[in-house]
Amino acid sequence: MDAMTLVRERIVSADYVGAKLRNYISQEFRDVFMIRADAITAMREKRVLVNGQGVLDSHQLVDGDRVRVEVNIAHAIKSRLHSLDIELKYSEPGLAILLKAPGVIWPDVEWAAPALVMLADLPDNHGACLDDGRVVPWFAVNEVEKGVRSLVIVAATEELRDKVARNIASGQVKFGIYALCHGNVPQSSIDSFVGDVDIPEMEVFKKWCLYNHLPVDIFSHVSAKVDSVVKSSSSGHISAVRATVSRATSPNLVLRRFMFTLGYPIAGSQNYTRLLPNHKDKGALLAYVSIDMPSLAHNGQQVSVTADVPPKLLAVCEREERFYDKRQLRAQSEIDELGAISDSPGLENELSSSASVTSASDVTLAGDRPAAYVTGVKQFCGHKFRVTPDTLIPRPSTETLVDAAVEILRSTGIRAMTRVLDLGTGSGCILLSLLLAMPNARGVGVDISEPALVVARANIQLHGLEDRSAMCHGSFEGFTADASVLAEGPFDFITCNPPYISPGKAARMQNTIGHEPSLALVAGDGGYQAYRAIHASLATNPEVLAPDGCIGFEIGKDMERGVRRIFDDWKEVGAFKDSQGFLRVIVFQRT
């Protein structure tokens, strides 16, 4: 491209009186100074004159000043291209294929195509041209999504664009995409998948195809091969898939819905994807790696353009596998450290056969099964507790609830016998840890799960607390009317770590919580169902609590406002953060 100089002049209007020259240039000459740095350079090189004189960029303008600028068009184009991550992969008269990075938007792609062609000094610039010193944008044919690394076909005229679009619609253009999908994708599932949509959803699918200008049989124009599979702590597995999509100007969208329908969604934050923890807000983890199409200028000769798989996607796989290996090492270390508690005669008979534990020498890490379920043991508040798949695995964050209860109870004065009630007791670890911390306390645990109560009773025996604790079968809705519970009251403190994960969130967390009992984790009403049920039960019989008694809840992240709203007729007497700094426990007092 030959060097060209563009000269522009403008007369300063009354609107800009007192404005600094640099601000005026940025506003009034933005069409020729494509980035701010170019304007600053031009002023420094005296290519910006005011009334024929070079002045400082801080010069204040007056009404009627004549501002003249000189711009080297080639330099300006190169400067703007330098700020864009776009590469010219192929060109022919009137047509180009570009590779754009994530973050580059559609108008920039359409501008960059003729700019890159002109800088390449191709014969007749392959149809690229300037209009009054400005690059005339071309027309993108296939989708341009900001968050995706894409190969984009760009045409010089609407006629050529439509011609390529017809070739796409007839299946003559094939897009290759590399994508990271959740799960261990079986190749047989892809090969046998014919794209059928359940009858109840067929009408919705047809409307989706119509809206996106796709044929109803679009899934039959998708082929995919599993390239590799790595282990992932968050998803179990991550599968790298190489796919080919034809008959679509939006192949990215088609592949996302194809894999979503197959049950192995692409990792990402767009429609028909599923978030991958630690990779949020990064679009979709996929990239275009090839385009095969007939040339428009060379008698239909086949054109093949390829691009490397982005290092970013390969790095994601390496990172997921590395995190998985670290997690496995931690789990194995936990198994080696805890082993299984088998030195208390008769305790194994307290547990169901599915909950039995083995000796440490027999323990091995079984796939993705949590280490606590392998050993049958978990440490909590400095004590070992039996756990089985019928109980939650105690979390360090839940120790905050025990600490809060002990702090509140001690602050109210030492009683001859402090009475504690633990709702949804599970393994009993909260109640029993509290009793171990307070020798003057006794308590009752309530749970709706009989198998969980078997584990809790075994833990009572394990810690020698038979004379200070008991377990009762009951529910959040009925505990205040349960005679066996009332007989132990009134209670000075009620602890509760209720289920608070909403069904929608639980579905996205299956690889994290899938081994644990959903009854103890998942609650309706957006996760607030248990809190409402307990509040209603206490309203029917508040005497289950001592006059100055308290109830302390574990809550999920960002749930404090909802829980406070439910208990707005109670007095809040404490809010406690866990070791990670999240508000984890709220304590209310009966008023």
PDB file of C-alpha atoms in Angstrom, residues 313-445:
ATOM      1  CA  LEU A 313      -7.822 -24.217  25.680  1.00  0.00           C
ATOM      2  CA  LEU A 314      -4.942 -26.643  26.065  1.00  0.00           C
ATOM      3  CA  ALA A 315      -3.960 -24.837  29.273  1.00  0.00           C
ATOM      4  CA  VAL A 316      -7.484 -25.296  30.652  1.00  0.00           C
ATOM      5  CA  CYS A 317      -7.206 -29.060  30.157  1.00  0.00           C
ATOM      6  CA  GLU A 318      -3.786 -29.133  31.802  1.00  0.00           C
ATOM      7  CA  ARG A 319      -5.042 -27.053  34.710  1.00  0.00           C
ATOM      8  CA  GLU A 320      -8.122 -29.214  35.290  1.00  0.00           C
ATOM      9  CA  GLU A 321      -6.011 -32.361  35.255  1.00  0.00           C
ATOM     10  CA  ARG A 322      -3.466 -30.812  37.598  1.00  0.00           C
ATOM     11  CA  PHE A 323      -6.180 -29.721  40.050  1.00  0.00           C
ATOM     12  CA  TYR A 324      -7.698 -33.194  39.890  1.00  0.00           C
ATOM     13  CA  ASP A 325      -4.363 -34.851  40.667  1.00  0.00           C
ATOM     14  CA  LYS A 326      -3.814 -32.498  43.608  1.00  0.00           C
ATOM     15  CA  ARG A 327      -7.278 -33.266  44.922  1.00  0.00           C
ATOM     16  CA  GLN A 328      -6.641 -36.980  44.642  1.00  0.00           C
ATOM     17  CA  LEU A 329      -3.364 -36.617  46.516  1.00  0.00           C
ATOM     18  CA  ARG A 330      -5.130 -34.663  49.270  1.00  0.00           C
ATOM     19  CA  ALA A 331      -7.861 -37.299  49.436  1.00  0.00           C
ATOM     20  CA  GLN A 332      -5.328 -40.109  49.608  1.00  0.00           C
ATOM     21  CA  SER A 333      -3.454 -38.234  52.319  1.00  0.00           C
ATOM     22  CA  GLU A 334      -6.693 -37.880  54.256  1.00  0.00           C
ATOM     23  CA  ILE A 335      -7.344 -41.604  53.861  1.00  0.00           C
ATOM     24  CA  ASP A 336      -3.847 -42.453  55.065  1.00  0.00           C
ATOM     25  CA  GLU A 337      -4.167 -40.078  58.017  1.00  0.00           C
ATOM     26  CA  LEU A 338      -7.640 -41.031  59.191  1.00  0.00           C
ATOM     27  CA  GLY A 339      -7.914 -44.624  58.064  1.00  0.00           C
ATOM     28  CA  ALA A 340     -10.978 -46.188  59.620  1.00  0.00           C
ATOM     29  CA  ILE A 341     -12.057 -46.363  63.225  1.00  0.00           C
ATOM     30  CA  SER A 342     -12.423 -50.022  64.005  1.00  0.00           C
ATOM     31  CA  ASP A 343     -11.066 -50.264  67.511  1.00  0.00           C
ATOM     32  CA  SER A 344     -14.379 -49.890  69.375  1.00  0.00           C
ATOM     33  CA  PRO A 345     -15.996 -53.323  69.797  1.00  0.00           C
ATOM     34  CA  GLY A 346     -19.518 -53.630  68.497  1.00  0.00           C
ATOM     35  CA  LEU A 347     -19.658 -50.254  66.764  1.00  0.00           C
ATOM     36  CA  GLU A 348     -19.694 -51.693  63.252  1.00  0.00           C
ATOM     37  CA  ASN A 349     -22.917 -53.496  64.117  1.00  0.00           C
ATOM     38  CA  GLU A 350     -24.490 -50.099  64.786  1.00  0.00           C
ATOM     39  CA  LEU A 351     -24.172 -49.244  61.099  1.00  0.00           C
ATOM     40  CA  SER A 352     -25.931 -50.655  58.082  1.00  0.00           C
ATOM     41  CA  SER A 353     -23.897 -52.895  55.817  1.00  0.00           C
ATOM     42  CA  SER A 354     -23.650 -50.115  53.246  1.00  0.00           C
ATOM     43  CA  ALA A 355     -22.125 -47.873  55.850  1.00  0.00           C
ATOM     44  CA  SER A 356     -19.544 -50.268  57.251  1.00  0.00           C
ATOM     45  CA  VAL A 357     -15.943 -49.202  57.366  1.00  0.00           C
ATOM     46  CA  THR A 358     -12.744 -51.081  56.724  1.00  0.00           C
ATOM     47  CA  SER A 359      -9.347 -51.188  58.246  1.00  0.00           C
ATOM     48  CA  ALA A 360      -6.878 -48.583  57.093  1.00  0.00           C
ATOM     49  CA  SER A 361      -4.783 -51.166  55.290  1.00  0.00           C
ATOM     50  CA  ASP A 362      -7.784 -52.112  53.121  1.00  0.00           C
ATOM     51  CA  VAL A 363      -8.661 -48.528  52.116  1.00  0.00           C
ATOM     52  CA  THR A 364      -8.072 -47.451  48.523  1.00  0.00           C
ATOM     53  CA  LEU A 365      -9.174 -44.332  46.685  1.00  0.00           C
ATOM     54  CA  ALA A 366     -12.230 -45.365  44.720  1.00  0.00           C
ATOM     55  CA  GLY A 367     -12.502 -43.173  41.638  1.00  0.00           C
ATOM     56  CA  ASP A 368     -14.197 -39.855  42.438  1.00  0.00           C
ATOM     57  CA  ARG A 369     -15.864 -41.094  45.634  1.00  0.00           C
ATOM     58  CA  PRO A 370     -15.090 -38.680  48.493  1.00  0.00           C
ATOM     59  CA  ALA A 371     -12.308 -39.873  50.750  1.00  0.00           C
ATOM     60  CA  ALA A 372     -14.589 -39.628  53.805  1.00  0.00           C
ATOM     61  CA  TYR A 373     -16.934 -42.194  52.259  1.00  0.00           C
ATOM     62  CA  VAL A 374     -14.000 -44.447  51.462  1.00  0.00           C
ATOM     63  CA  THR A 375     -12.685 -44.401  55.045  1.00  0.00           C
ATOM     64  CA  GLY A 376     -16.034 -43.932  56.751  1.00  0.00           C
ATOM     65  CA  VAL A 377     -14.431 -41.209  58.871  1.00  0.00           C
ATOM     66  CA  LYS A 378     -14.180 -37.403  58.830  1.00  0.00           C
ATOM     67  CA  GLN A 379     -12.463 -35.024  61.212  1.00  0.00           C
ATOM     68  CA  PHE A 380     -14.564 -32.157  62.548  1.00  0.00           C
ATOM     69  CA  CYS A 381     -13.766 -29.683  65.339  1.00  0.00           C
ATOM     70  CA  GLY A 382     -10.730 -31.782  66.188  1.00  0.00           C
ATOM     71  CA  HIS A 383     -12.700 -35.022  66.605  1.00  0.00           C
ATOM     72  CA  LYS A 384     -13.232 -38.024  64.344  1.00  0.00           C
ATOM     73  CA  PHE A 385     -16.774 -38.903  63.310  1.00  0.00           C
ATOM     74  CA  ARG A 386     -18.215 -41.767  61.372  1.00  0.00           C
ATOM     75  CA  VAL A 387     -19.839 -40.765  58.084  1.00  0.00           C
ATOM     76  CA  THR A 388     -21.610 -42.759  55.389  1.00  0.00           C
ATOM     77  CA  PRO A 389     -23.396 -41.898  52.130  1.00  0.00           C
ATOM     78  CA  ASP A 390     -26.503 -41.480  54.332  1.00  0.00           C
ATOM     79  CA  THR A 391     -24.943 -38.402  55.959  1.00  0.00           C
ATOM     80  CA  LEU A 392     -23.348 -35.191  54.796  1.00  0.00           C
ATOM     81  CA  ILE A 393     -19.584 -34.960  54.952  1.00  0.00           C
ATOM     82  CA  PRO A 394     -18.800 -32.338  57.628  1.00  0.00           C
ATOM     83  CA  ARG A 395     -17.218 -29.180  56.213  1.00  0.00           C
ATOM     84  CA  PRO A 396     -14.694 -26.942  57.978  1.00  0.00           C
ATOM     85  CA  SER A 397     -17.059 -24.006  57.405  1.00  0.00           C
ATOM     86  CA  THR A 398     -19.706 -25.729  59.537  1.00  0.00           C
ATOM     87  CA  GLU A 399     -17.351 -25.611  62.512  1.00  0.00           C
ATOM     88  CA  THR A 400     -18.317 -21.916  62.597  1.00  0.00           C
ATOM     89  CA  LEU A 401     -21.770 -22.962  63.835  1.00  0.00           C
ATOM     90  CA  VAL A 402     -20.284 -24.899  66.764  1.00  0.00           C
ATOM     91  CA  ASP A 403     -17.968 -21.994  67.633  1.00  0.00           C
ATOM     92  CA  ALA A 404     -20.881 -19.536  67.480  1.00  0.00           C
ATOM     93  CA  ALA A 405     -23.072 -21.679  69.748  1.00  0.00           C
ATOM     94  CA  VAL A 406     -20.294 -22.107  72.321  1.00  0.00           C
ATOM     95  CA  GLU A 407     -19.558 -18.352  72.284  1.00  0.00           C
ATOM     96  CA  ILE A 408     -23.216 -17.355  72.704  1.00  0.00           C
ATOM     97  CA  LEU A 409     -23.888 -19.915  75.437  1.00  0.00           C
ATOM     98  CA  ARG A 410     -20.803 -18.945  77.436  1.00  0.00           C
ATOM     99  CA  SER A 411     -21.630 -15.263  77.124  1.00  0.00           C
ATOM    100  CA  THR A 412     -25.039 -15.841  78.718  1.00  0.00           C
ATOM    101  CA  GLY A 413     -23.523 -17.434  81.832  1.00  0.00           C
ATOM    102  CA  ILE A 414     -22.796 -20.993  82.898  1.00  0.00           C
ATOM    103  CA  ARG A 415     -25.895 -22.982  83.753  1.00  0.00           C
ATOM    104  CA  ALA A 416     -25.978 -26.153  85.811  1.00  0.00           C
ATOM    105  CA  MET A 417     -27.080 -27.965  82.654  1.00  0.00           C
ATOM    106  CA  THR A 418     -27.239 -26.290  79.255  1.00  0.00           C
ATOM    107  CA  ARG A 419     -29.693 -27.901  76.870  1.00  0.00           C
ATOM    108  CA  VAL A 420     -29.075 -27.978  73.109  1.00  0.00           C
ATOM    109  CA  LEU A 421     -31.237 -29.126  70.197  1.00  0.00           C
ATOM    110  CA  ASP A 422     -29.684 -29.916  66.805  1.00  0.00           C
ATOM    111  CA  LEU A 423     -32.094 -29.937  63.861  1.00  0.00           C
ATOM    112  CA  GLY A 424     -31.101 -32.012  60.806  1.00  0.00           C
ATOM    113  CA  THR A 425     -28.364 -33.608  62.865  1.00  0.00           C
ATOM    114  CA  GLY A 426     -27.075 -36.045  60.214  1.00  0.00           C
ATOM    115  CA  SER A 427     -23.948 -37.683  61.612  1.00  0.00           C
ATOM    116  CA  GLY A 428     -24.435 -35.736  64.844  1.00  0.00           C
ATOM    117  CA  CYS A 429     -21.082 -33.997  64.468  1.00  0.00           C
ATOM    118  CA  ILE A 430     -22.429 -30.515  65.334  1.00  0.00           C
ATOM    119  CA  LEU A 431     -24.288 -31.551  68.469  1.00  0.00           C
ATOM    120  CA  LEU A 432     -21.601 -33.917  69.729  1.00  0.00           C
ATOM    121  CA  SER A 433     -18.770 -31.440  69.079  1.00  0.00           C
ATOM    122  CA  LEU A 434     -20.703 -28.869  71.080  1.00  0.00           C
ATOM    123  CA  LEU A 435     -21.216 -31.312  73.957  1.00  0.00           C
ATOM    124  CA  LEU A 436     -17.526 -32.236  73.896  1.00  0.00           C
ATOM    125  CA  ALA A 437     -16.689 -28.522  74.159  1.00  0.00           C
ATOM    126  CA  MET A 438     -19.176 -27.944  77.014  1.00  0.00           C
ATOM    127  CA  PRO A 439     -19.118 -30.668  79.686  1.00  0.00           C
ATOM    128  CA  ASN A 440     -22.144 -29.088  81.394  1.00  0.00           C
ATOM    129  CA  ALA A 441     -24.355 -29.453  78.311  1.00  0.00           C
ATOM    130  CA  ARG A 442     -26.699 -32.182  77.118  1.00  0.00           C
ATOM    131  CA  GLY A 443     -28.572 -32.345  73.842  1.00  0.00           C
ATOM    132  CA  VAL A 444     -30.943 -33.951  71.377  1.00  0.00           C
ATOM    133  CA  GLY A 445     -30.432 -34.450  67.666  1.00  0.00           C
TER     134      GLY A 445
END
